[in-house]
Short mmCIF file of C-alpha atoms in Angstrom, two decimals:
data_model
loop_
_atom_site.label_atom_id
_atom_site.label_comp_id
_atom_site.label_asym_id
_atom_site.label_seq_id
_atom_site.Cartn_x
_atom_site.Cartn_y
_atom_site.Cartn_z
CA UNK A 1 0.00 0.00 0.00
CA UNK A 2 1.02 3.51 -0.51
CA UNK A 3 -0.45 7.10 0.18
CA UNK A 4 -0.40 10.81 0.36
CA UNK A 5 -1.22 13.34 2.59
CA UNK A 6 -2.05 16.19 0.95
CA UNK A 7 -4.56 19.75 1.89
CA UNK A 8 -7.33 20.67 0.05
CA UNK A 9 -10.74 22.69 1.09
CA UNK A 10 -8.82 23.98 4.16
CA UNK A 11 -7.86 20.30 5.86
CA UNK A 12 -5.62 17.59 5.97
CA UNK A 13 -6.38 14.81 4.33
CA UNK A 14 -5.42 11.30 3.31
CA UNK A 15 -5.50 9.88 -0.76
CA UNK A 16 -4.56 5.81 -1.02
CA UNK A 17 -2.81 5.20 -4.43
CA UNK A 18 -4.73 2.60 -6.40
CA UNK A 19 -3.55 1.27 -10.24
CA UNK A 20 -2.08 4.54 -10.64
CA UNK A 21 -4.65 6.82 -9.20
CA UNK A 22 -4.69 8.70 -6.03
CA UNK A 23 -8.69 8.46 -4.69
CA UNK A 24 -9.81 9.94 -1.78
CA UNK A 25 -9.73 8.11 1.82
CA UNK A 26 -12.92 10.48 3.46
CA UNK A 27 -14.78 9.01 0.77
CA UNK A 28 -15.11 6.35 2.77
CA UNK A 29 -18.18 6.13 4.90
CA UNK A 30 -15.67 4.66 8.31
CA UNK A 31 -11.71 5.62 6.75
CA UNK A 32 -8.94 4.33 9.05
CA UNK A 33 -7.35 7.04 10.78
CA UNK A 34 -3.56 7.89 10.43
CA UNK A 35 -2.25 5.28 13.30
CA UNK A 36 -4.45 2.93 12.29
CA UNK A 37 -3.02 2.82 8.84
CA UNK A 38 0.27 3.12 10.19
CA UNK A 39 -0.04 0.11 12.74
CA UNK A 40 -1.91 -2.33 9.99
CA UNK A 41 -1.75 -1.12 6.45
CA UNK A 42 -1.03 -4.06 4.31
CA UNK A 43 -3.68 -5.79 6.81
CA UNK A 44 -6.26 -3.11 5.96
CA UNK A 45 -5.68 -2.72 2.01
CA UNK A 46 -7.49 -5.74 0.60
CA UNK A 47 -11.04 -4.48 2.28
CA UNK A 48 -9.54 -0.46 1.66
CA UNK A 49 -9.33 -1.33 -2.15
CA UNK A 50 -11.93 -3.59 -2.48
CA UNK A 51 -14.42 -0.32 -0.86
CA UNK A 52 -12.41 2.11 -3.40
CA UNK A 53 -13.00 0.66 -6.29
CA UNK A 54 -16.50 0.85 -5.61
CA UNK A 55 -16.33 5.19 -5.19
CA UNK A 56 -17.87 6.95 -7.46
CA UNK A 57 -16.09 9.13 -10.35
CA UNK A 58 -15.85 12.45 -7.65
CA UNK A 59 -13.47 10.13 -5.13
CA UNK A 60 -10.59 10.36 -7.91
CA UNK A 61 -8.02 12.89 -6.91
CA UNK A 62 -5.76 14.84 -9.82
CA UNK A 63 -2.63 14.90 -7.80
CA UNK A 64 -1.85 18.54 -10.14
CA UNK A 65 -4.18 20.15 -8.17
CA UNK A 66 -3.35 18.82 -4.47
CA UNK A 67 -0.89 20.53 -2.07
CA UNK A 68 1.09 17.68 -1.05
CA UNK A 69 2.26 16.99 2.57
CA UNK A 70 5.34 14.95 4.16
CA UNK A 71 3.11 11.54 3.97
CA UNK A 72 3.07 11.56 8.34
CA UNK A 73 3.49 14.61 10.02
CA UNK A 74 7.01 13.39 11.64
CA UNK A 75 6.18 13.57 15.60
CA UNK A 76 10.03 12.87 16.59
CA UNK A 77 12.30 12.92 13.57
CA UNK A 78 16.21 11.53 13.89
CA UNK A 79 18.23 11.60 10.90
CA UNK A 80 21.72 9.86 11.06
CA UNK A 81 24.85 11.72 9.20
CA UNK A 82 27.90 10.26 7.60
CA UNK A 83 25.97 6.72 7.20
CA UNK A 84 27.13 6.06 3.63
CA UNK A 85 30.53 4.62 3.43
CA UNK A 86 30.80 6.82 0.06
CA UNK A 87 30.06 10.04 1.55
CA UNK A 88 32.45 9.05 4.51
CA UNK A 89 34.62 8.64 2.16
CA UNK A 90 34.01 11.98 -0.01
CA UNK A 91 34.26 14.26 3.40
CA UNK A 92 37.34 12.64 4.66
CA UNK A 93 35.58 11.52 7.96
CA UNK A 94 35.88 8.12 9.23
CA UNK A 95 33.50 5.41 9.53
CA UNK A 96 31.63 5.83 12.97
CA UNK A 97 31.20 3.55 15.69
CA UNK A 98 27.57 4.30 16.44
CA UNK A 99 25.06 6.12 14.49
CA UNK A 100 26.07 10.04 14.38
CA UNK A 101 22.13 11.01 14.70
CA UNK A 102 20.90 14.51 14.85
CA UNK A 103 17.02 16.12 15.51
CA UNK A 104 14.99 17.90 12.75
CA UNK A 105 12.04 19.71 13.53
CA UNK A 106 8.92 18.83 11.67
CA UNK A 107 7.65 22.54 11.42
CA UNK A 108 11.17 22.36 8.89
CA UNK A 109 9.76 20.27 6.24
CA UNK A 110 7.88 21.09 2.82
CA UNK A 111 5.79 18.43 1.09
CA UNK A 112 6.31 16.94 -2.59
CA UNK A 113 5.92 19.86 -5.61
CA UNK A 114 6.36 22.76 -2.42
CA UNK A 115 9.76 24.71 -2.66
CA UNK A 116 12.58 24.44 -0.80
CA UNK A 117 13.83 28.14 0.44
CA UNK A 118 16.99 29.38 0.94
CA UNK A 119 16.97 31.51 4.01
CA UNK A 120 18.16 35.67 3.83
CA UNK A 121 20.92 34.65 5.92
CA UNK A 122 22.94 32.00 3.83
CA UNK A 123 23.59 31.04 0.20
CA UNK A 124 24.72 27.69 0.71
CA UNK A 125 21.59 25.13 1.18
CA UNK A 126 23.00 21.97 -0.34
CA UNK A 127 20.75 18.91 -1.43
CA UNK A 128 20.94 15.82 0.45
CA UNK A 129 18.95 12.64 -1.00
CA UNK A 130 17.80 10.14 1.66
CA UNK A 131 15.32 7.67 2.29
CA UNK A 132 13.39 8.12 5.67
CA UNK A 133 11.93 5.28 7.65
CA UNK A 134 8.40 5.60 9.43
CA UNK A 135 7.84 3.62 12.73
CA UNK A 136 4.47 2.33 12.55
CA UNK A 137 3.91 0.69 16.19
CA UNK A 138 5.09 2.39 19.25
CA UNK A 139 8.40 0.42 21.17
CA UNK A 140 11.18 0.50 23.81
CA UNK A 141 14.60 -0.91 23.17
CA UNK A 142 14.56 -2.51 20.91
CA UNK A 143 16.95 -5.24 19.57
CA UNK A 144 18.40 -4.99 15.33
CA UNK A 145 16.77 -8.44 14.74
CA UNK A 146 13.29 -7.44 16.16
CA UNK A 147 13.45 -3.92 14.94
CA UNK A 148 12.07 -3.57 11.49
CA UNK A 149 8.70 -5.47 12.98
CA UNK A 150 7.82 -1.98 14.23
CA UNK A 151 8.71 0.16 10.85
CA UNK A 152 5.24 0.78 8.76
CA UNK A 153 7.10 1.94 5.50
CA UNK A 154 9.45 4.04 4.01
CA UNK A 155 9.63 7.44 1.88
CA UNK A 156 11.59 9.45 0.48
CA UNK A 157 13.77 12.93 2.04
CA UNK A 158 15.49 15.86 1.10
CA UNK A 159 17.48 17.13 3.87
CA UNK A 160 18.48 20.36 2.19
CA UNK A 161 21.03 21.62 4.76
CA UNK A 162 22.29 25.24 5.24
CA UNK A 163 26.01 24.34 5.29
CA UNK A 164 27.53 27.78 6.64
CA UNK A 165 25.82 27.31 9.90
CA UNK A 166 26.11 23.26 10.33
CA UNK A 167 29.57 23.65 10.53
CA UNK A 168 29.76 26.91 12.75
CA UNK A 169 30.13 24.36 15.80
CA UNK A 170 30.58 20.80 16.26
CA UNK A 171 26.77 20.52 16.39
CA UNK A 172 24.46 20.36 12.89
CA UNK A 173 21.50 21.51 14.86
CA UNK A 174 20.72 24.88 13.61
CA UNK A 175 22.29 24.35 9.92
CA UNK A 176 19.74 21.59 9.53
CA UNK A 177 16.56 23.08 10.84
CA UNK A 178 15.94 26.17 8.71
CA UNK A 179 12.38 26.80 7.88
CA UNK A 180 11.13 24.52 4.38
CA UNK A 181 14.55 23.01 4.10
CA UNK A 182 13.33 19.34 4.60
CA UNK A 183 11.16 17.47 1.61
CA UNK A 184 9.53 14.65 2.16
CA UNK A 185 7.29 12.20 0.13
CA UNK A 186 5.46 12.01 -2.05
CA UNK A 187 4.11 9.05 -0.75
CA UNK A 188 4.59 5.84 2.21
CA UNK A 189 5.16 3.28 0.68
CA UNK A 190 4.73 0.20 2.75
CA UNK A 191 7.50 -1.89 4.22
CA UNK A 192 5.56 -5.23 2.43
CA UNK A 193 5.90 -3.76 -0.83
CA UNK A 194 9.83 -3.36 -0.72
CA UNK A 195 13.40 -5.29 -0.01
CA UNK A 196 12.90 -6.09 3.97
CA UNK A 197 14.77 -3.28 5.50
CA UNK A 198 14.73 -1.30 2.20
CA UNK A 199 17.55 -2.99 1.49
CA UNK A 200 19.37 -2.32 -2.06
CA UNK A 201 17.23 0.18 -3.95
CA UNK A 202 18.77 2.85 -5.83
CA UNK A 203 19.23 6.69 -5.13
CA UNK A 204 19.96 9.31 -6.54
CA UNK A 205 19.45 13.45 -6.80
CA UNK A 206 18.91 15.51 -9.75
CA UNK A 207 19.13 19.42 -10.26
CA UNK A 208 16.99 20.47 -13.49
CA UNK A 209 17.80 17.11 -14.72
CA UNK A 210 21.78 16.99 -14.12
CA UNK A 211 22.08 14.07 -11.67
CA UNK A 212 24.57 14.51 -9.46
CA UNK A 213 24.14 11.45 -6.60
CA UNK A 214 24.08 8.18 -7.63
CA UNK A 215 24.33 5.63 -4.67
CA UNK A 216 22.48 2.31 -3.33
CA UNK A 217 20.73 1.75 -0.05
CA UNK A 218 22.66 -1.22 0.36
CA UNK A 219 25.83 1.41 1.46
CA UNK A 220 24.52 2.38 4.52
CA UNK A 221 27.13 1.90 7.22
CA UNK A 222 24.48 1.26 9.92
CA UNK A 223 21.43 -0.19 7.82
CA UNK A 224 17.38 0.50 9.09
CA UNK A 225 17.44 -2.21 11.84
CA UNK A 226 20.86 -0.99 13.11
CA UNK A 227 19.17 2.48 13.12
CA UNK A 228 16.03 1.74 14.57
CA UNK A 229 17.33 -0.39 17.76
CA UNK A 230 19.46 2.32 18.40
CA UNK A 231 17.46 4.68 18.52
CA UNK A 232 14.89 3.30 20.44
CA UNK A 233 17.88 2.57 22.89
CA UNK A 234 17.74 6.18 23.95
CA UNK A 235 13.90 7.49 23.61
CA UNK A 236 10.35 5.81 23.05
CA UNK A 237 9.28 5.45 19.51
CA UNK A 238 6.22 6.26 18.58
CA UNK A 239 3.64 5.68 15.51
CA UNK A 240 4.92 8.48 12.94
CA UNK A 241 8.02 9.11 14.27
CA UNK A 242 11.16 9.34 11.40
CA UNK A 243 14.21 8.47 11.10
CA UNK A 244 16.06 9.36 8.16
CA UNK A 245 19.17 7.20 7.27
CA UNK A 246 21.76 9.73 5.58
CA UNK A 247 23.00 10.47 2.26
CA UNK A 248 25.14 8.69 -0.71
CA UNK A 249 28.02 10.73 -1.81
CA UNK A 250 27.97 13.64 -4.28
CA UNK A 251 26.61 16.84 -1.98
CA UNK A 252 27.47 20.04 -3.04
CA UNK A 253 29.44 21.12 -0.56
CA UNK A 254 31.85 18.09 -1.27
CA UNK A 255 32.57 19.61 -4.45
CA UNK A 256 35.21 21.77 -6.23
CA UNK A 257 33.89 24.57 -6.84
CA UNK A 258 30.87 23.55 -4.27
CA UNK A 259 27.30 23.50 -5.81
CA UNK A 260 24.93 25.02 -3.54
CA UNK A 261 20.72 25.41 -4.56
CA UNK A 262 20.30 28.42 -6.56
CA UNK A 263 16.55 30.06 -6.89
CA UNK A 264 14.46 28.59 -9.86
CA UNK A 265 16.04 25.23 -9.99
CA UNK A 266 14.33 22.34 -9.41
CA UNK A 267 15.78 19.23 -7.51
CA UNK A 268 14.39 15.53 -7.70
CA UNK A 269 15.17 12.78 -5.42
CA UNK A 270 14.76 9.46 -6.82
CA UNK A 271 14.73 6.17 -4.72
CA UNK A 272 13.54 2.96 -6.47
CA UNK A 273 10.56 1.43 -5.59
CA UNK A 274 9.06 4.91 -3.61
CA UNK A 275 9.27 7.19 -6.70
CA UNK A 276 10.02 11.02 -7.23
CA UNK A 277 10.02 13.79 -4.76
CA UNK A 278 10.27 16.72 -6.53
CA UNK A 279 10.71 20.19 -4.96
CA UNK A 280 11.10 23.54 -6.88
CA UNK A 281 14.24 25.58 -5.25
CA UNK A 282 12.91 29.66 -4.28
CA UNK A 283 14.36 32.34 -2.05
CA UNK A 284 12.90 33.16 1.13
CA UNK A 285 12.08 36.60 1.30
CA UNK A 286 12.64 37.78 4.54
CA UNK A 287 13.96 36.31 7.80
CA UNK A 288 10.92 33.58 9.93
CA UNK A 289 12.15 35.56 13.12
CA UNK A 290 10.11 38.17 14.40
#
């Protein structure tokens, strides 16, 4: 199963994909709520498509006219750095020990087709592809060989990072937390429909078509179970909470001379088996403080 959140008429809503088309959820006399699809969604699509397929003409969404959301709103999100042994590799760093893991802020992140800004402060927001696990039952410590029972799915995440202030201290905190720096979607895919642990699917990034990362899941240094045990290790997960699993090589930053976002560009990530997240690259116009 896969679907979108998305916001249209002034609420949040749900759309299931379905042979290509995304149909409305609220069509539904009883829809499953968020956690519910979350906790049992390959349990619950048989009967969801079955009761779909039956909607009338008006239930079918054009996904053109939709503003899409990050597919769960991301109650805790952890993302791990430097957890591709080719972008170890590219910044010099060695391989860690234990999962270098760092907190975004969900009021950061920008659905699929919305733009990533550049803040007034910085011209140096560089494009990182990753793929983002969703925990779909809540859990303790757990242990790496019981941890991927409590992942729902999987999508897709851009986490566009203002490099001038990530590296200002030996914290990423505040270069990573921008307002609309972090894409993410278009859709959850669930974690029946793919490799078990995501395992081996391509990735890569594209600016206005030039690709410019081209890596495999399958170089993670600490893979999604690794991930997920340790960070339930430290805090409670919960249904909806992220973690995002780091970046292949070929950032901007990394390169000579580095190749930041510029205004008016538009940067794809790609990850096989979840699809396209595609977000248009603008200038913010004045600073979110105030």
């Amino acid at each position: 199963m896969r679907w979108s959140r998305y916001w249209l008429d002034g609420k949040d809503a749900i759309g299931i994909w379905l042979d290509g088309d995304l149909l409305r959820l609220d069509a539904l006399d009883l829809p499953p709520g968020l956690d519910l699809l979350l906790a049992d969604g390959p349990a619950l699509a048989p009967d969801l498509y079955r009761h779909l397929r039956r909607l009338p003409g008006a239930a079918l969404l054009n996904p053109q006219e939709l503003s899409f959301l990050p597919p769960v709103p991301g109650r805790k999100i952890l993302c791990a750095g430097l957890n591709y042994h080719s972008h170890a590799v590219e910044t010099a760093m060695p391989s860690a020990d234990f999962p270098n893991l760092f907190i975004r802020f969900s009021d950061t992140l920008v659905g699929h087709g919305q733009a990533l800004q550049i803040p007034p402060v910085s011209t140096q927001l560089d494009y990182e592809g990753e793929l983002a696990v969703v925990i779909g039952k809540a859990a303790g410590p757990l242990a790496s060989e019981n941890a991927l029972d409590h992942v729902a799915g999987y999508t897709i995440f851009n986490d566009a990072s203002v490099r001038d202030f990530q590296f200002r201290g030996s914290q990423w905190t505040l270069g990573k937390n921008f307002p609309a720096t972090g894409g993410c979607g278009p859709a959850l895919v669930t974690a029946d429909e793919l490799p078990r642990g995501a395992h081996g699917l391509s990735l890569q990034t594209e600016i206005d078509g030039v690709l410019l990362q081209d890596g495999n899941t399958a170089d993670m240094i600490f893979d999604v179970a690794a991930l997920v045990s340790a960070v339930s290790i430290v805090t409670p997960l919960a249904a909806g909470d992220m973690i995002v699993t780091g970046t292949p090589a070929g950032v901007g930053f990394t390169r000579r001379p580095p190749r930041f976002l510029r205004p008016g560009e538009i940067c794809t990530v790609r990850i096989e088996g979840l699809g396209a997240l595609i977000n248009p690259v603008a200038q913010a116009l004045c600073s979110q403080a105030g």
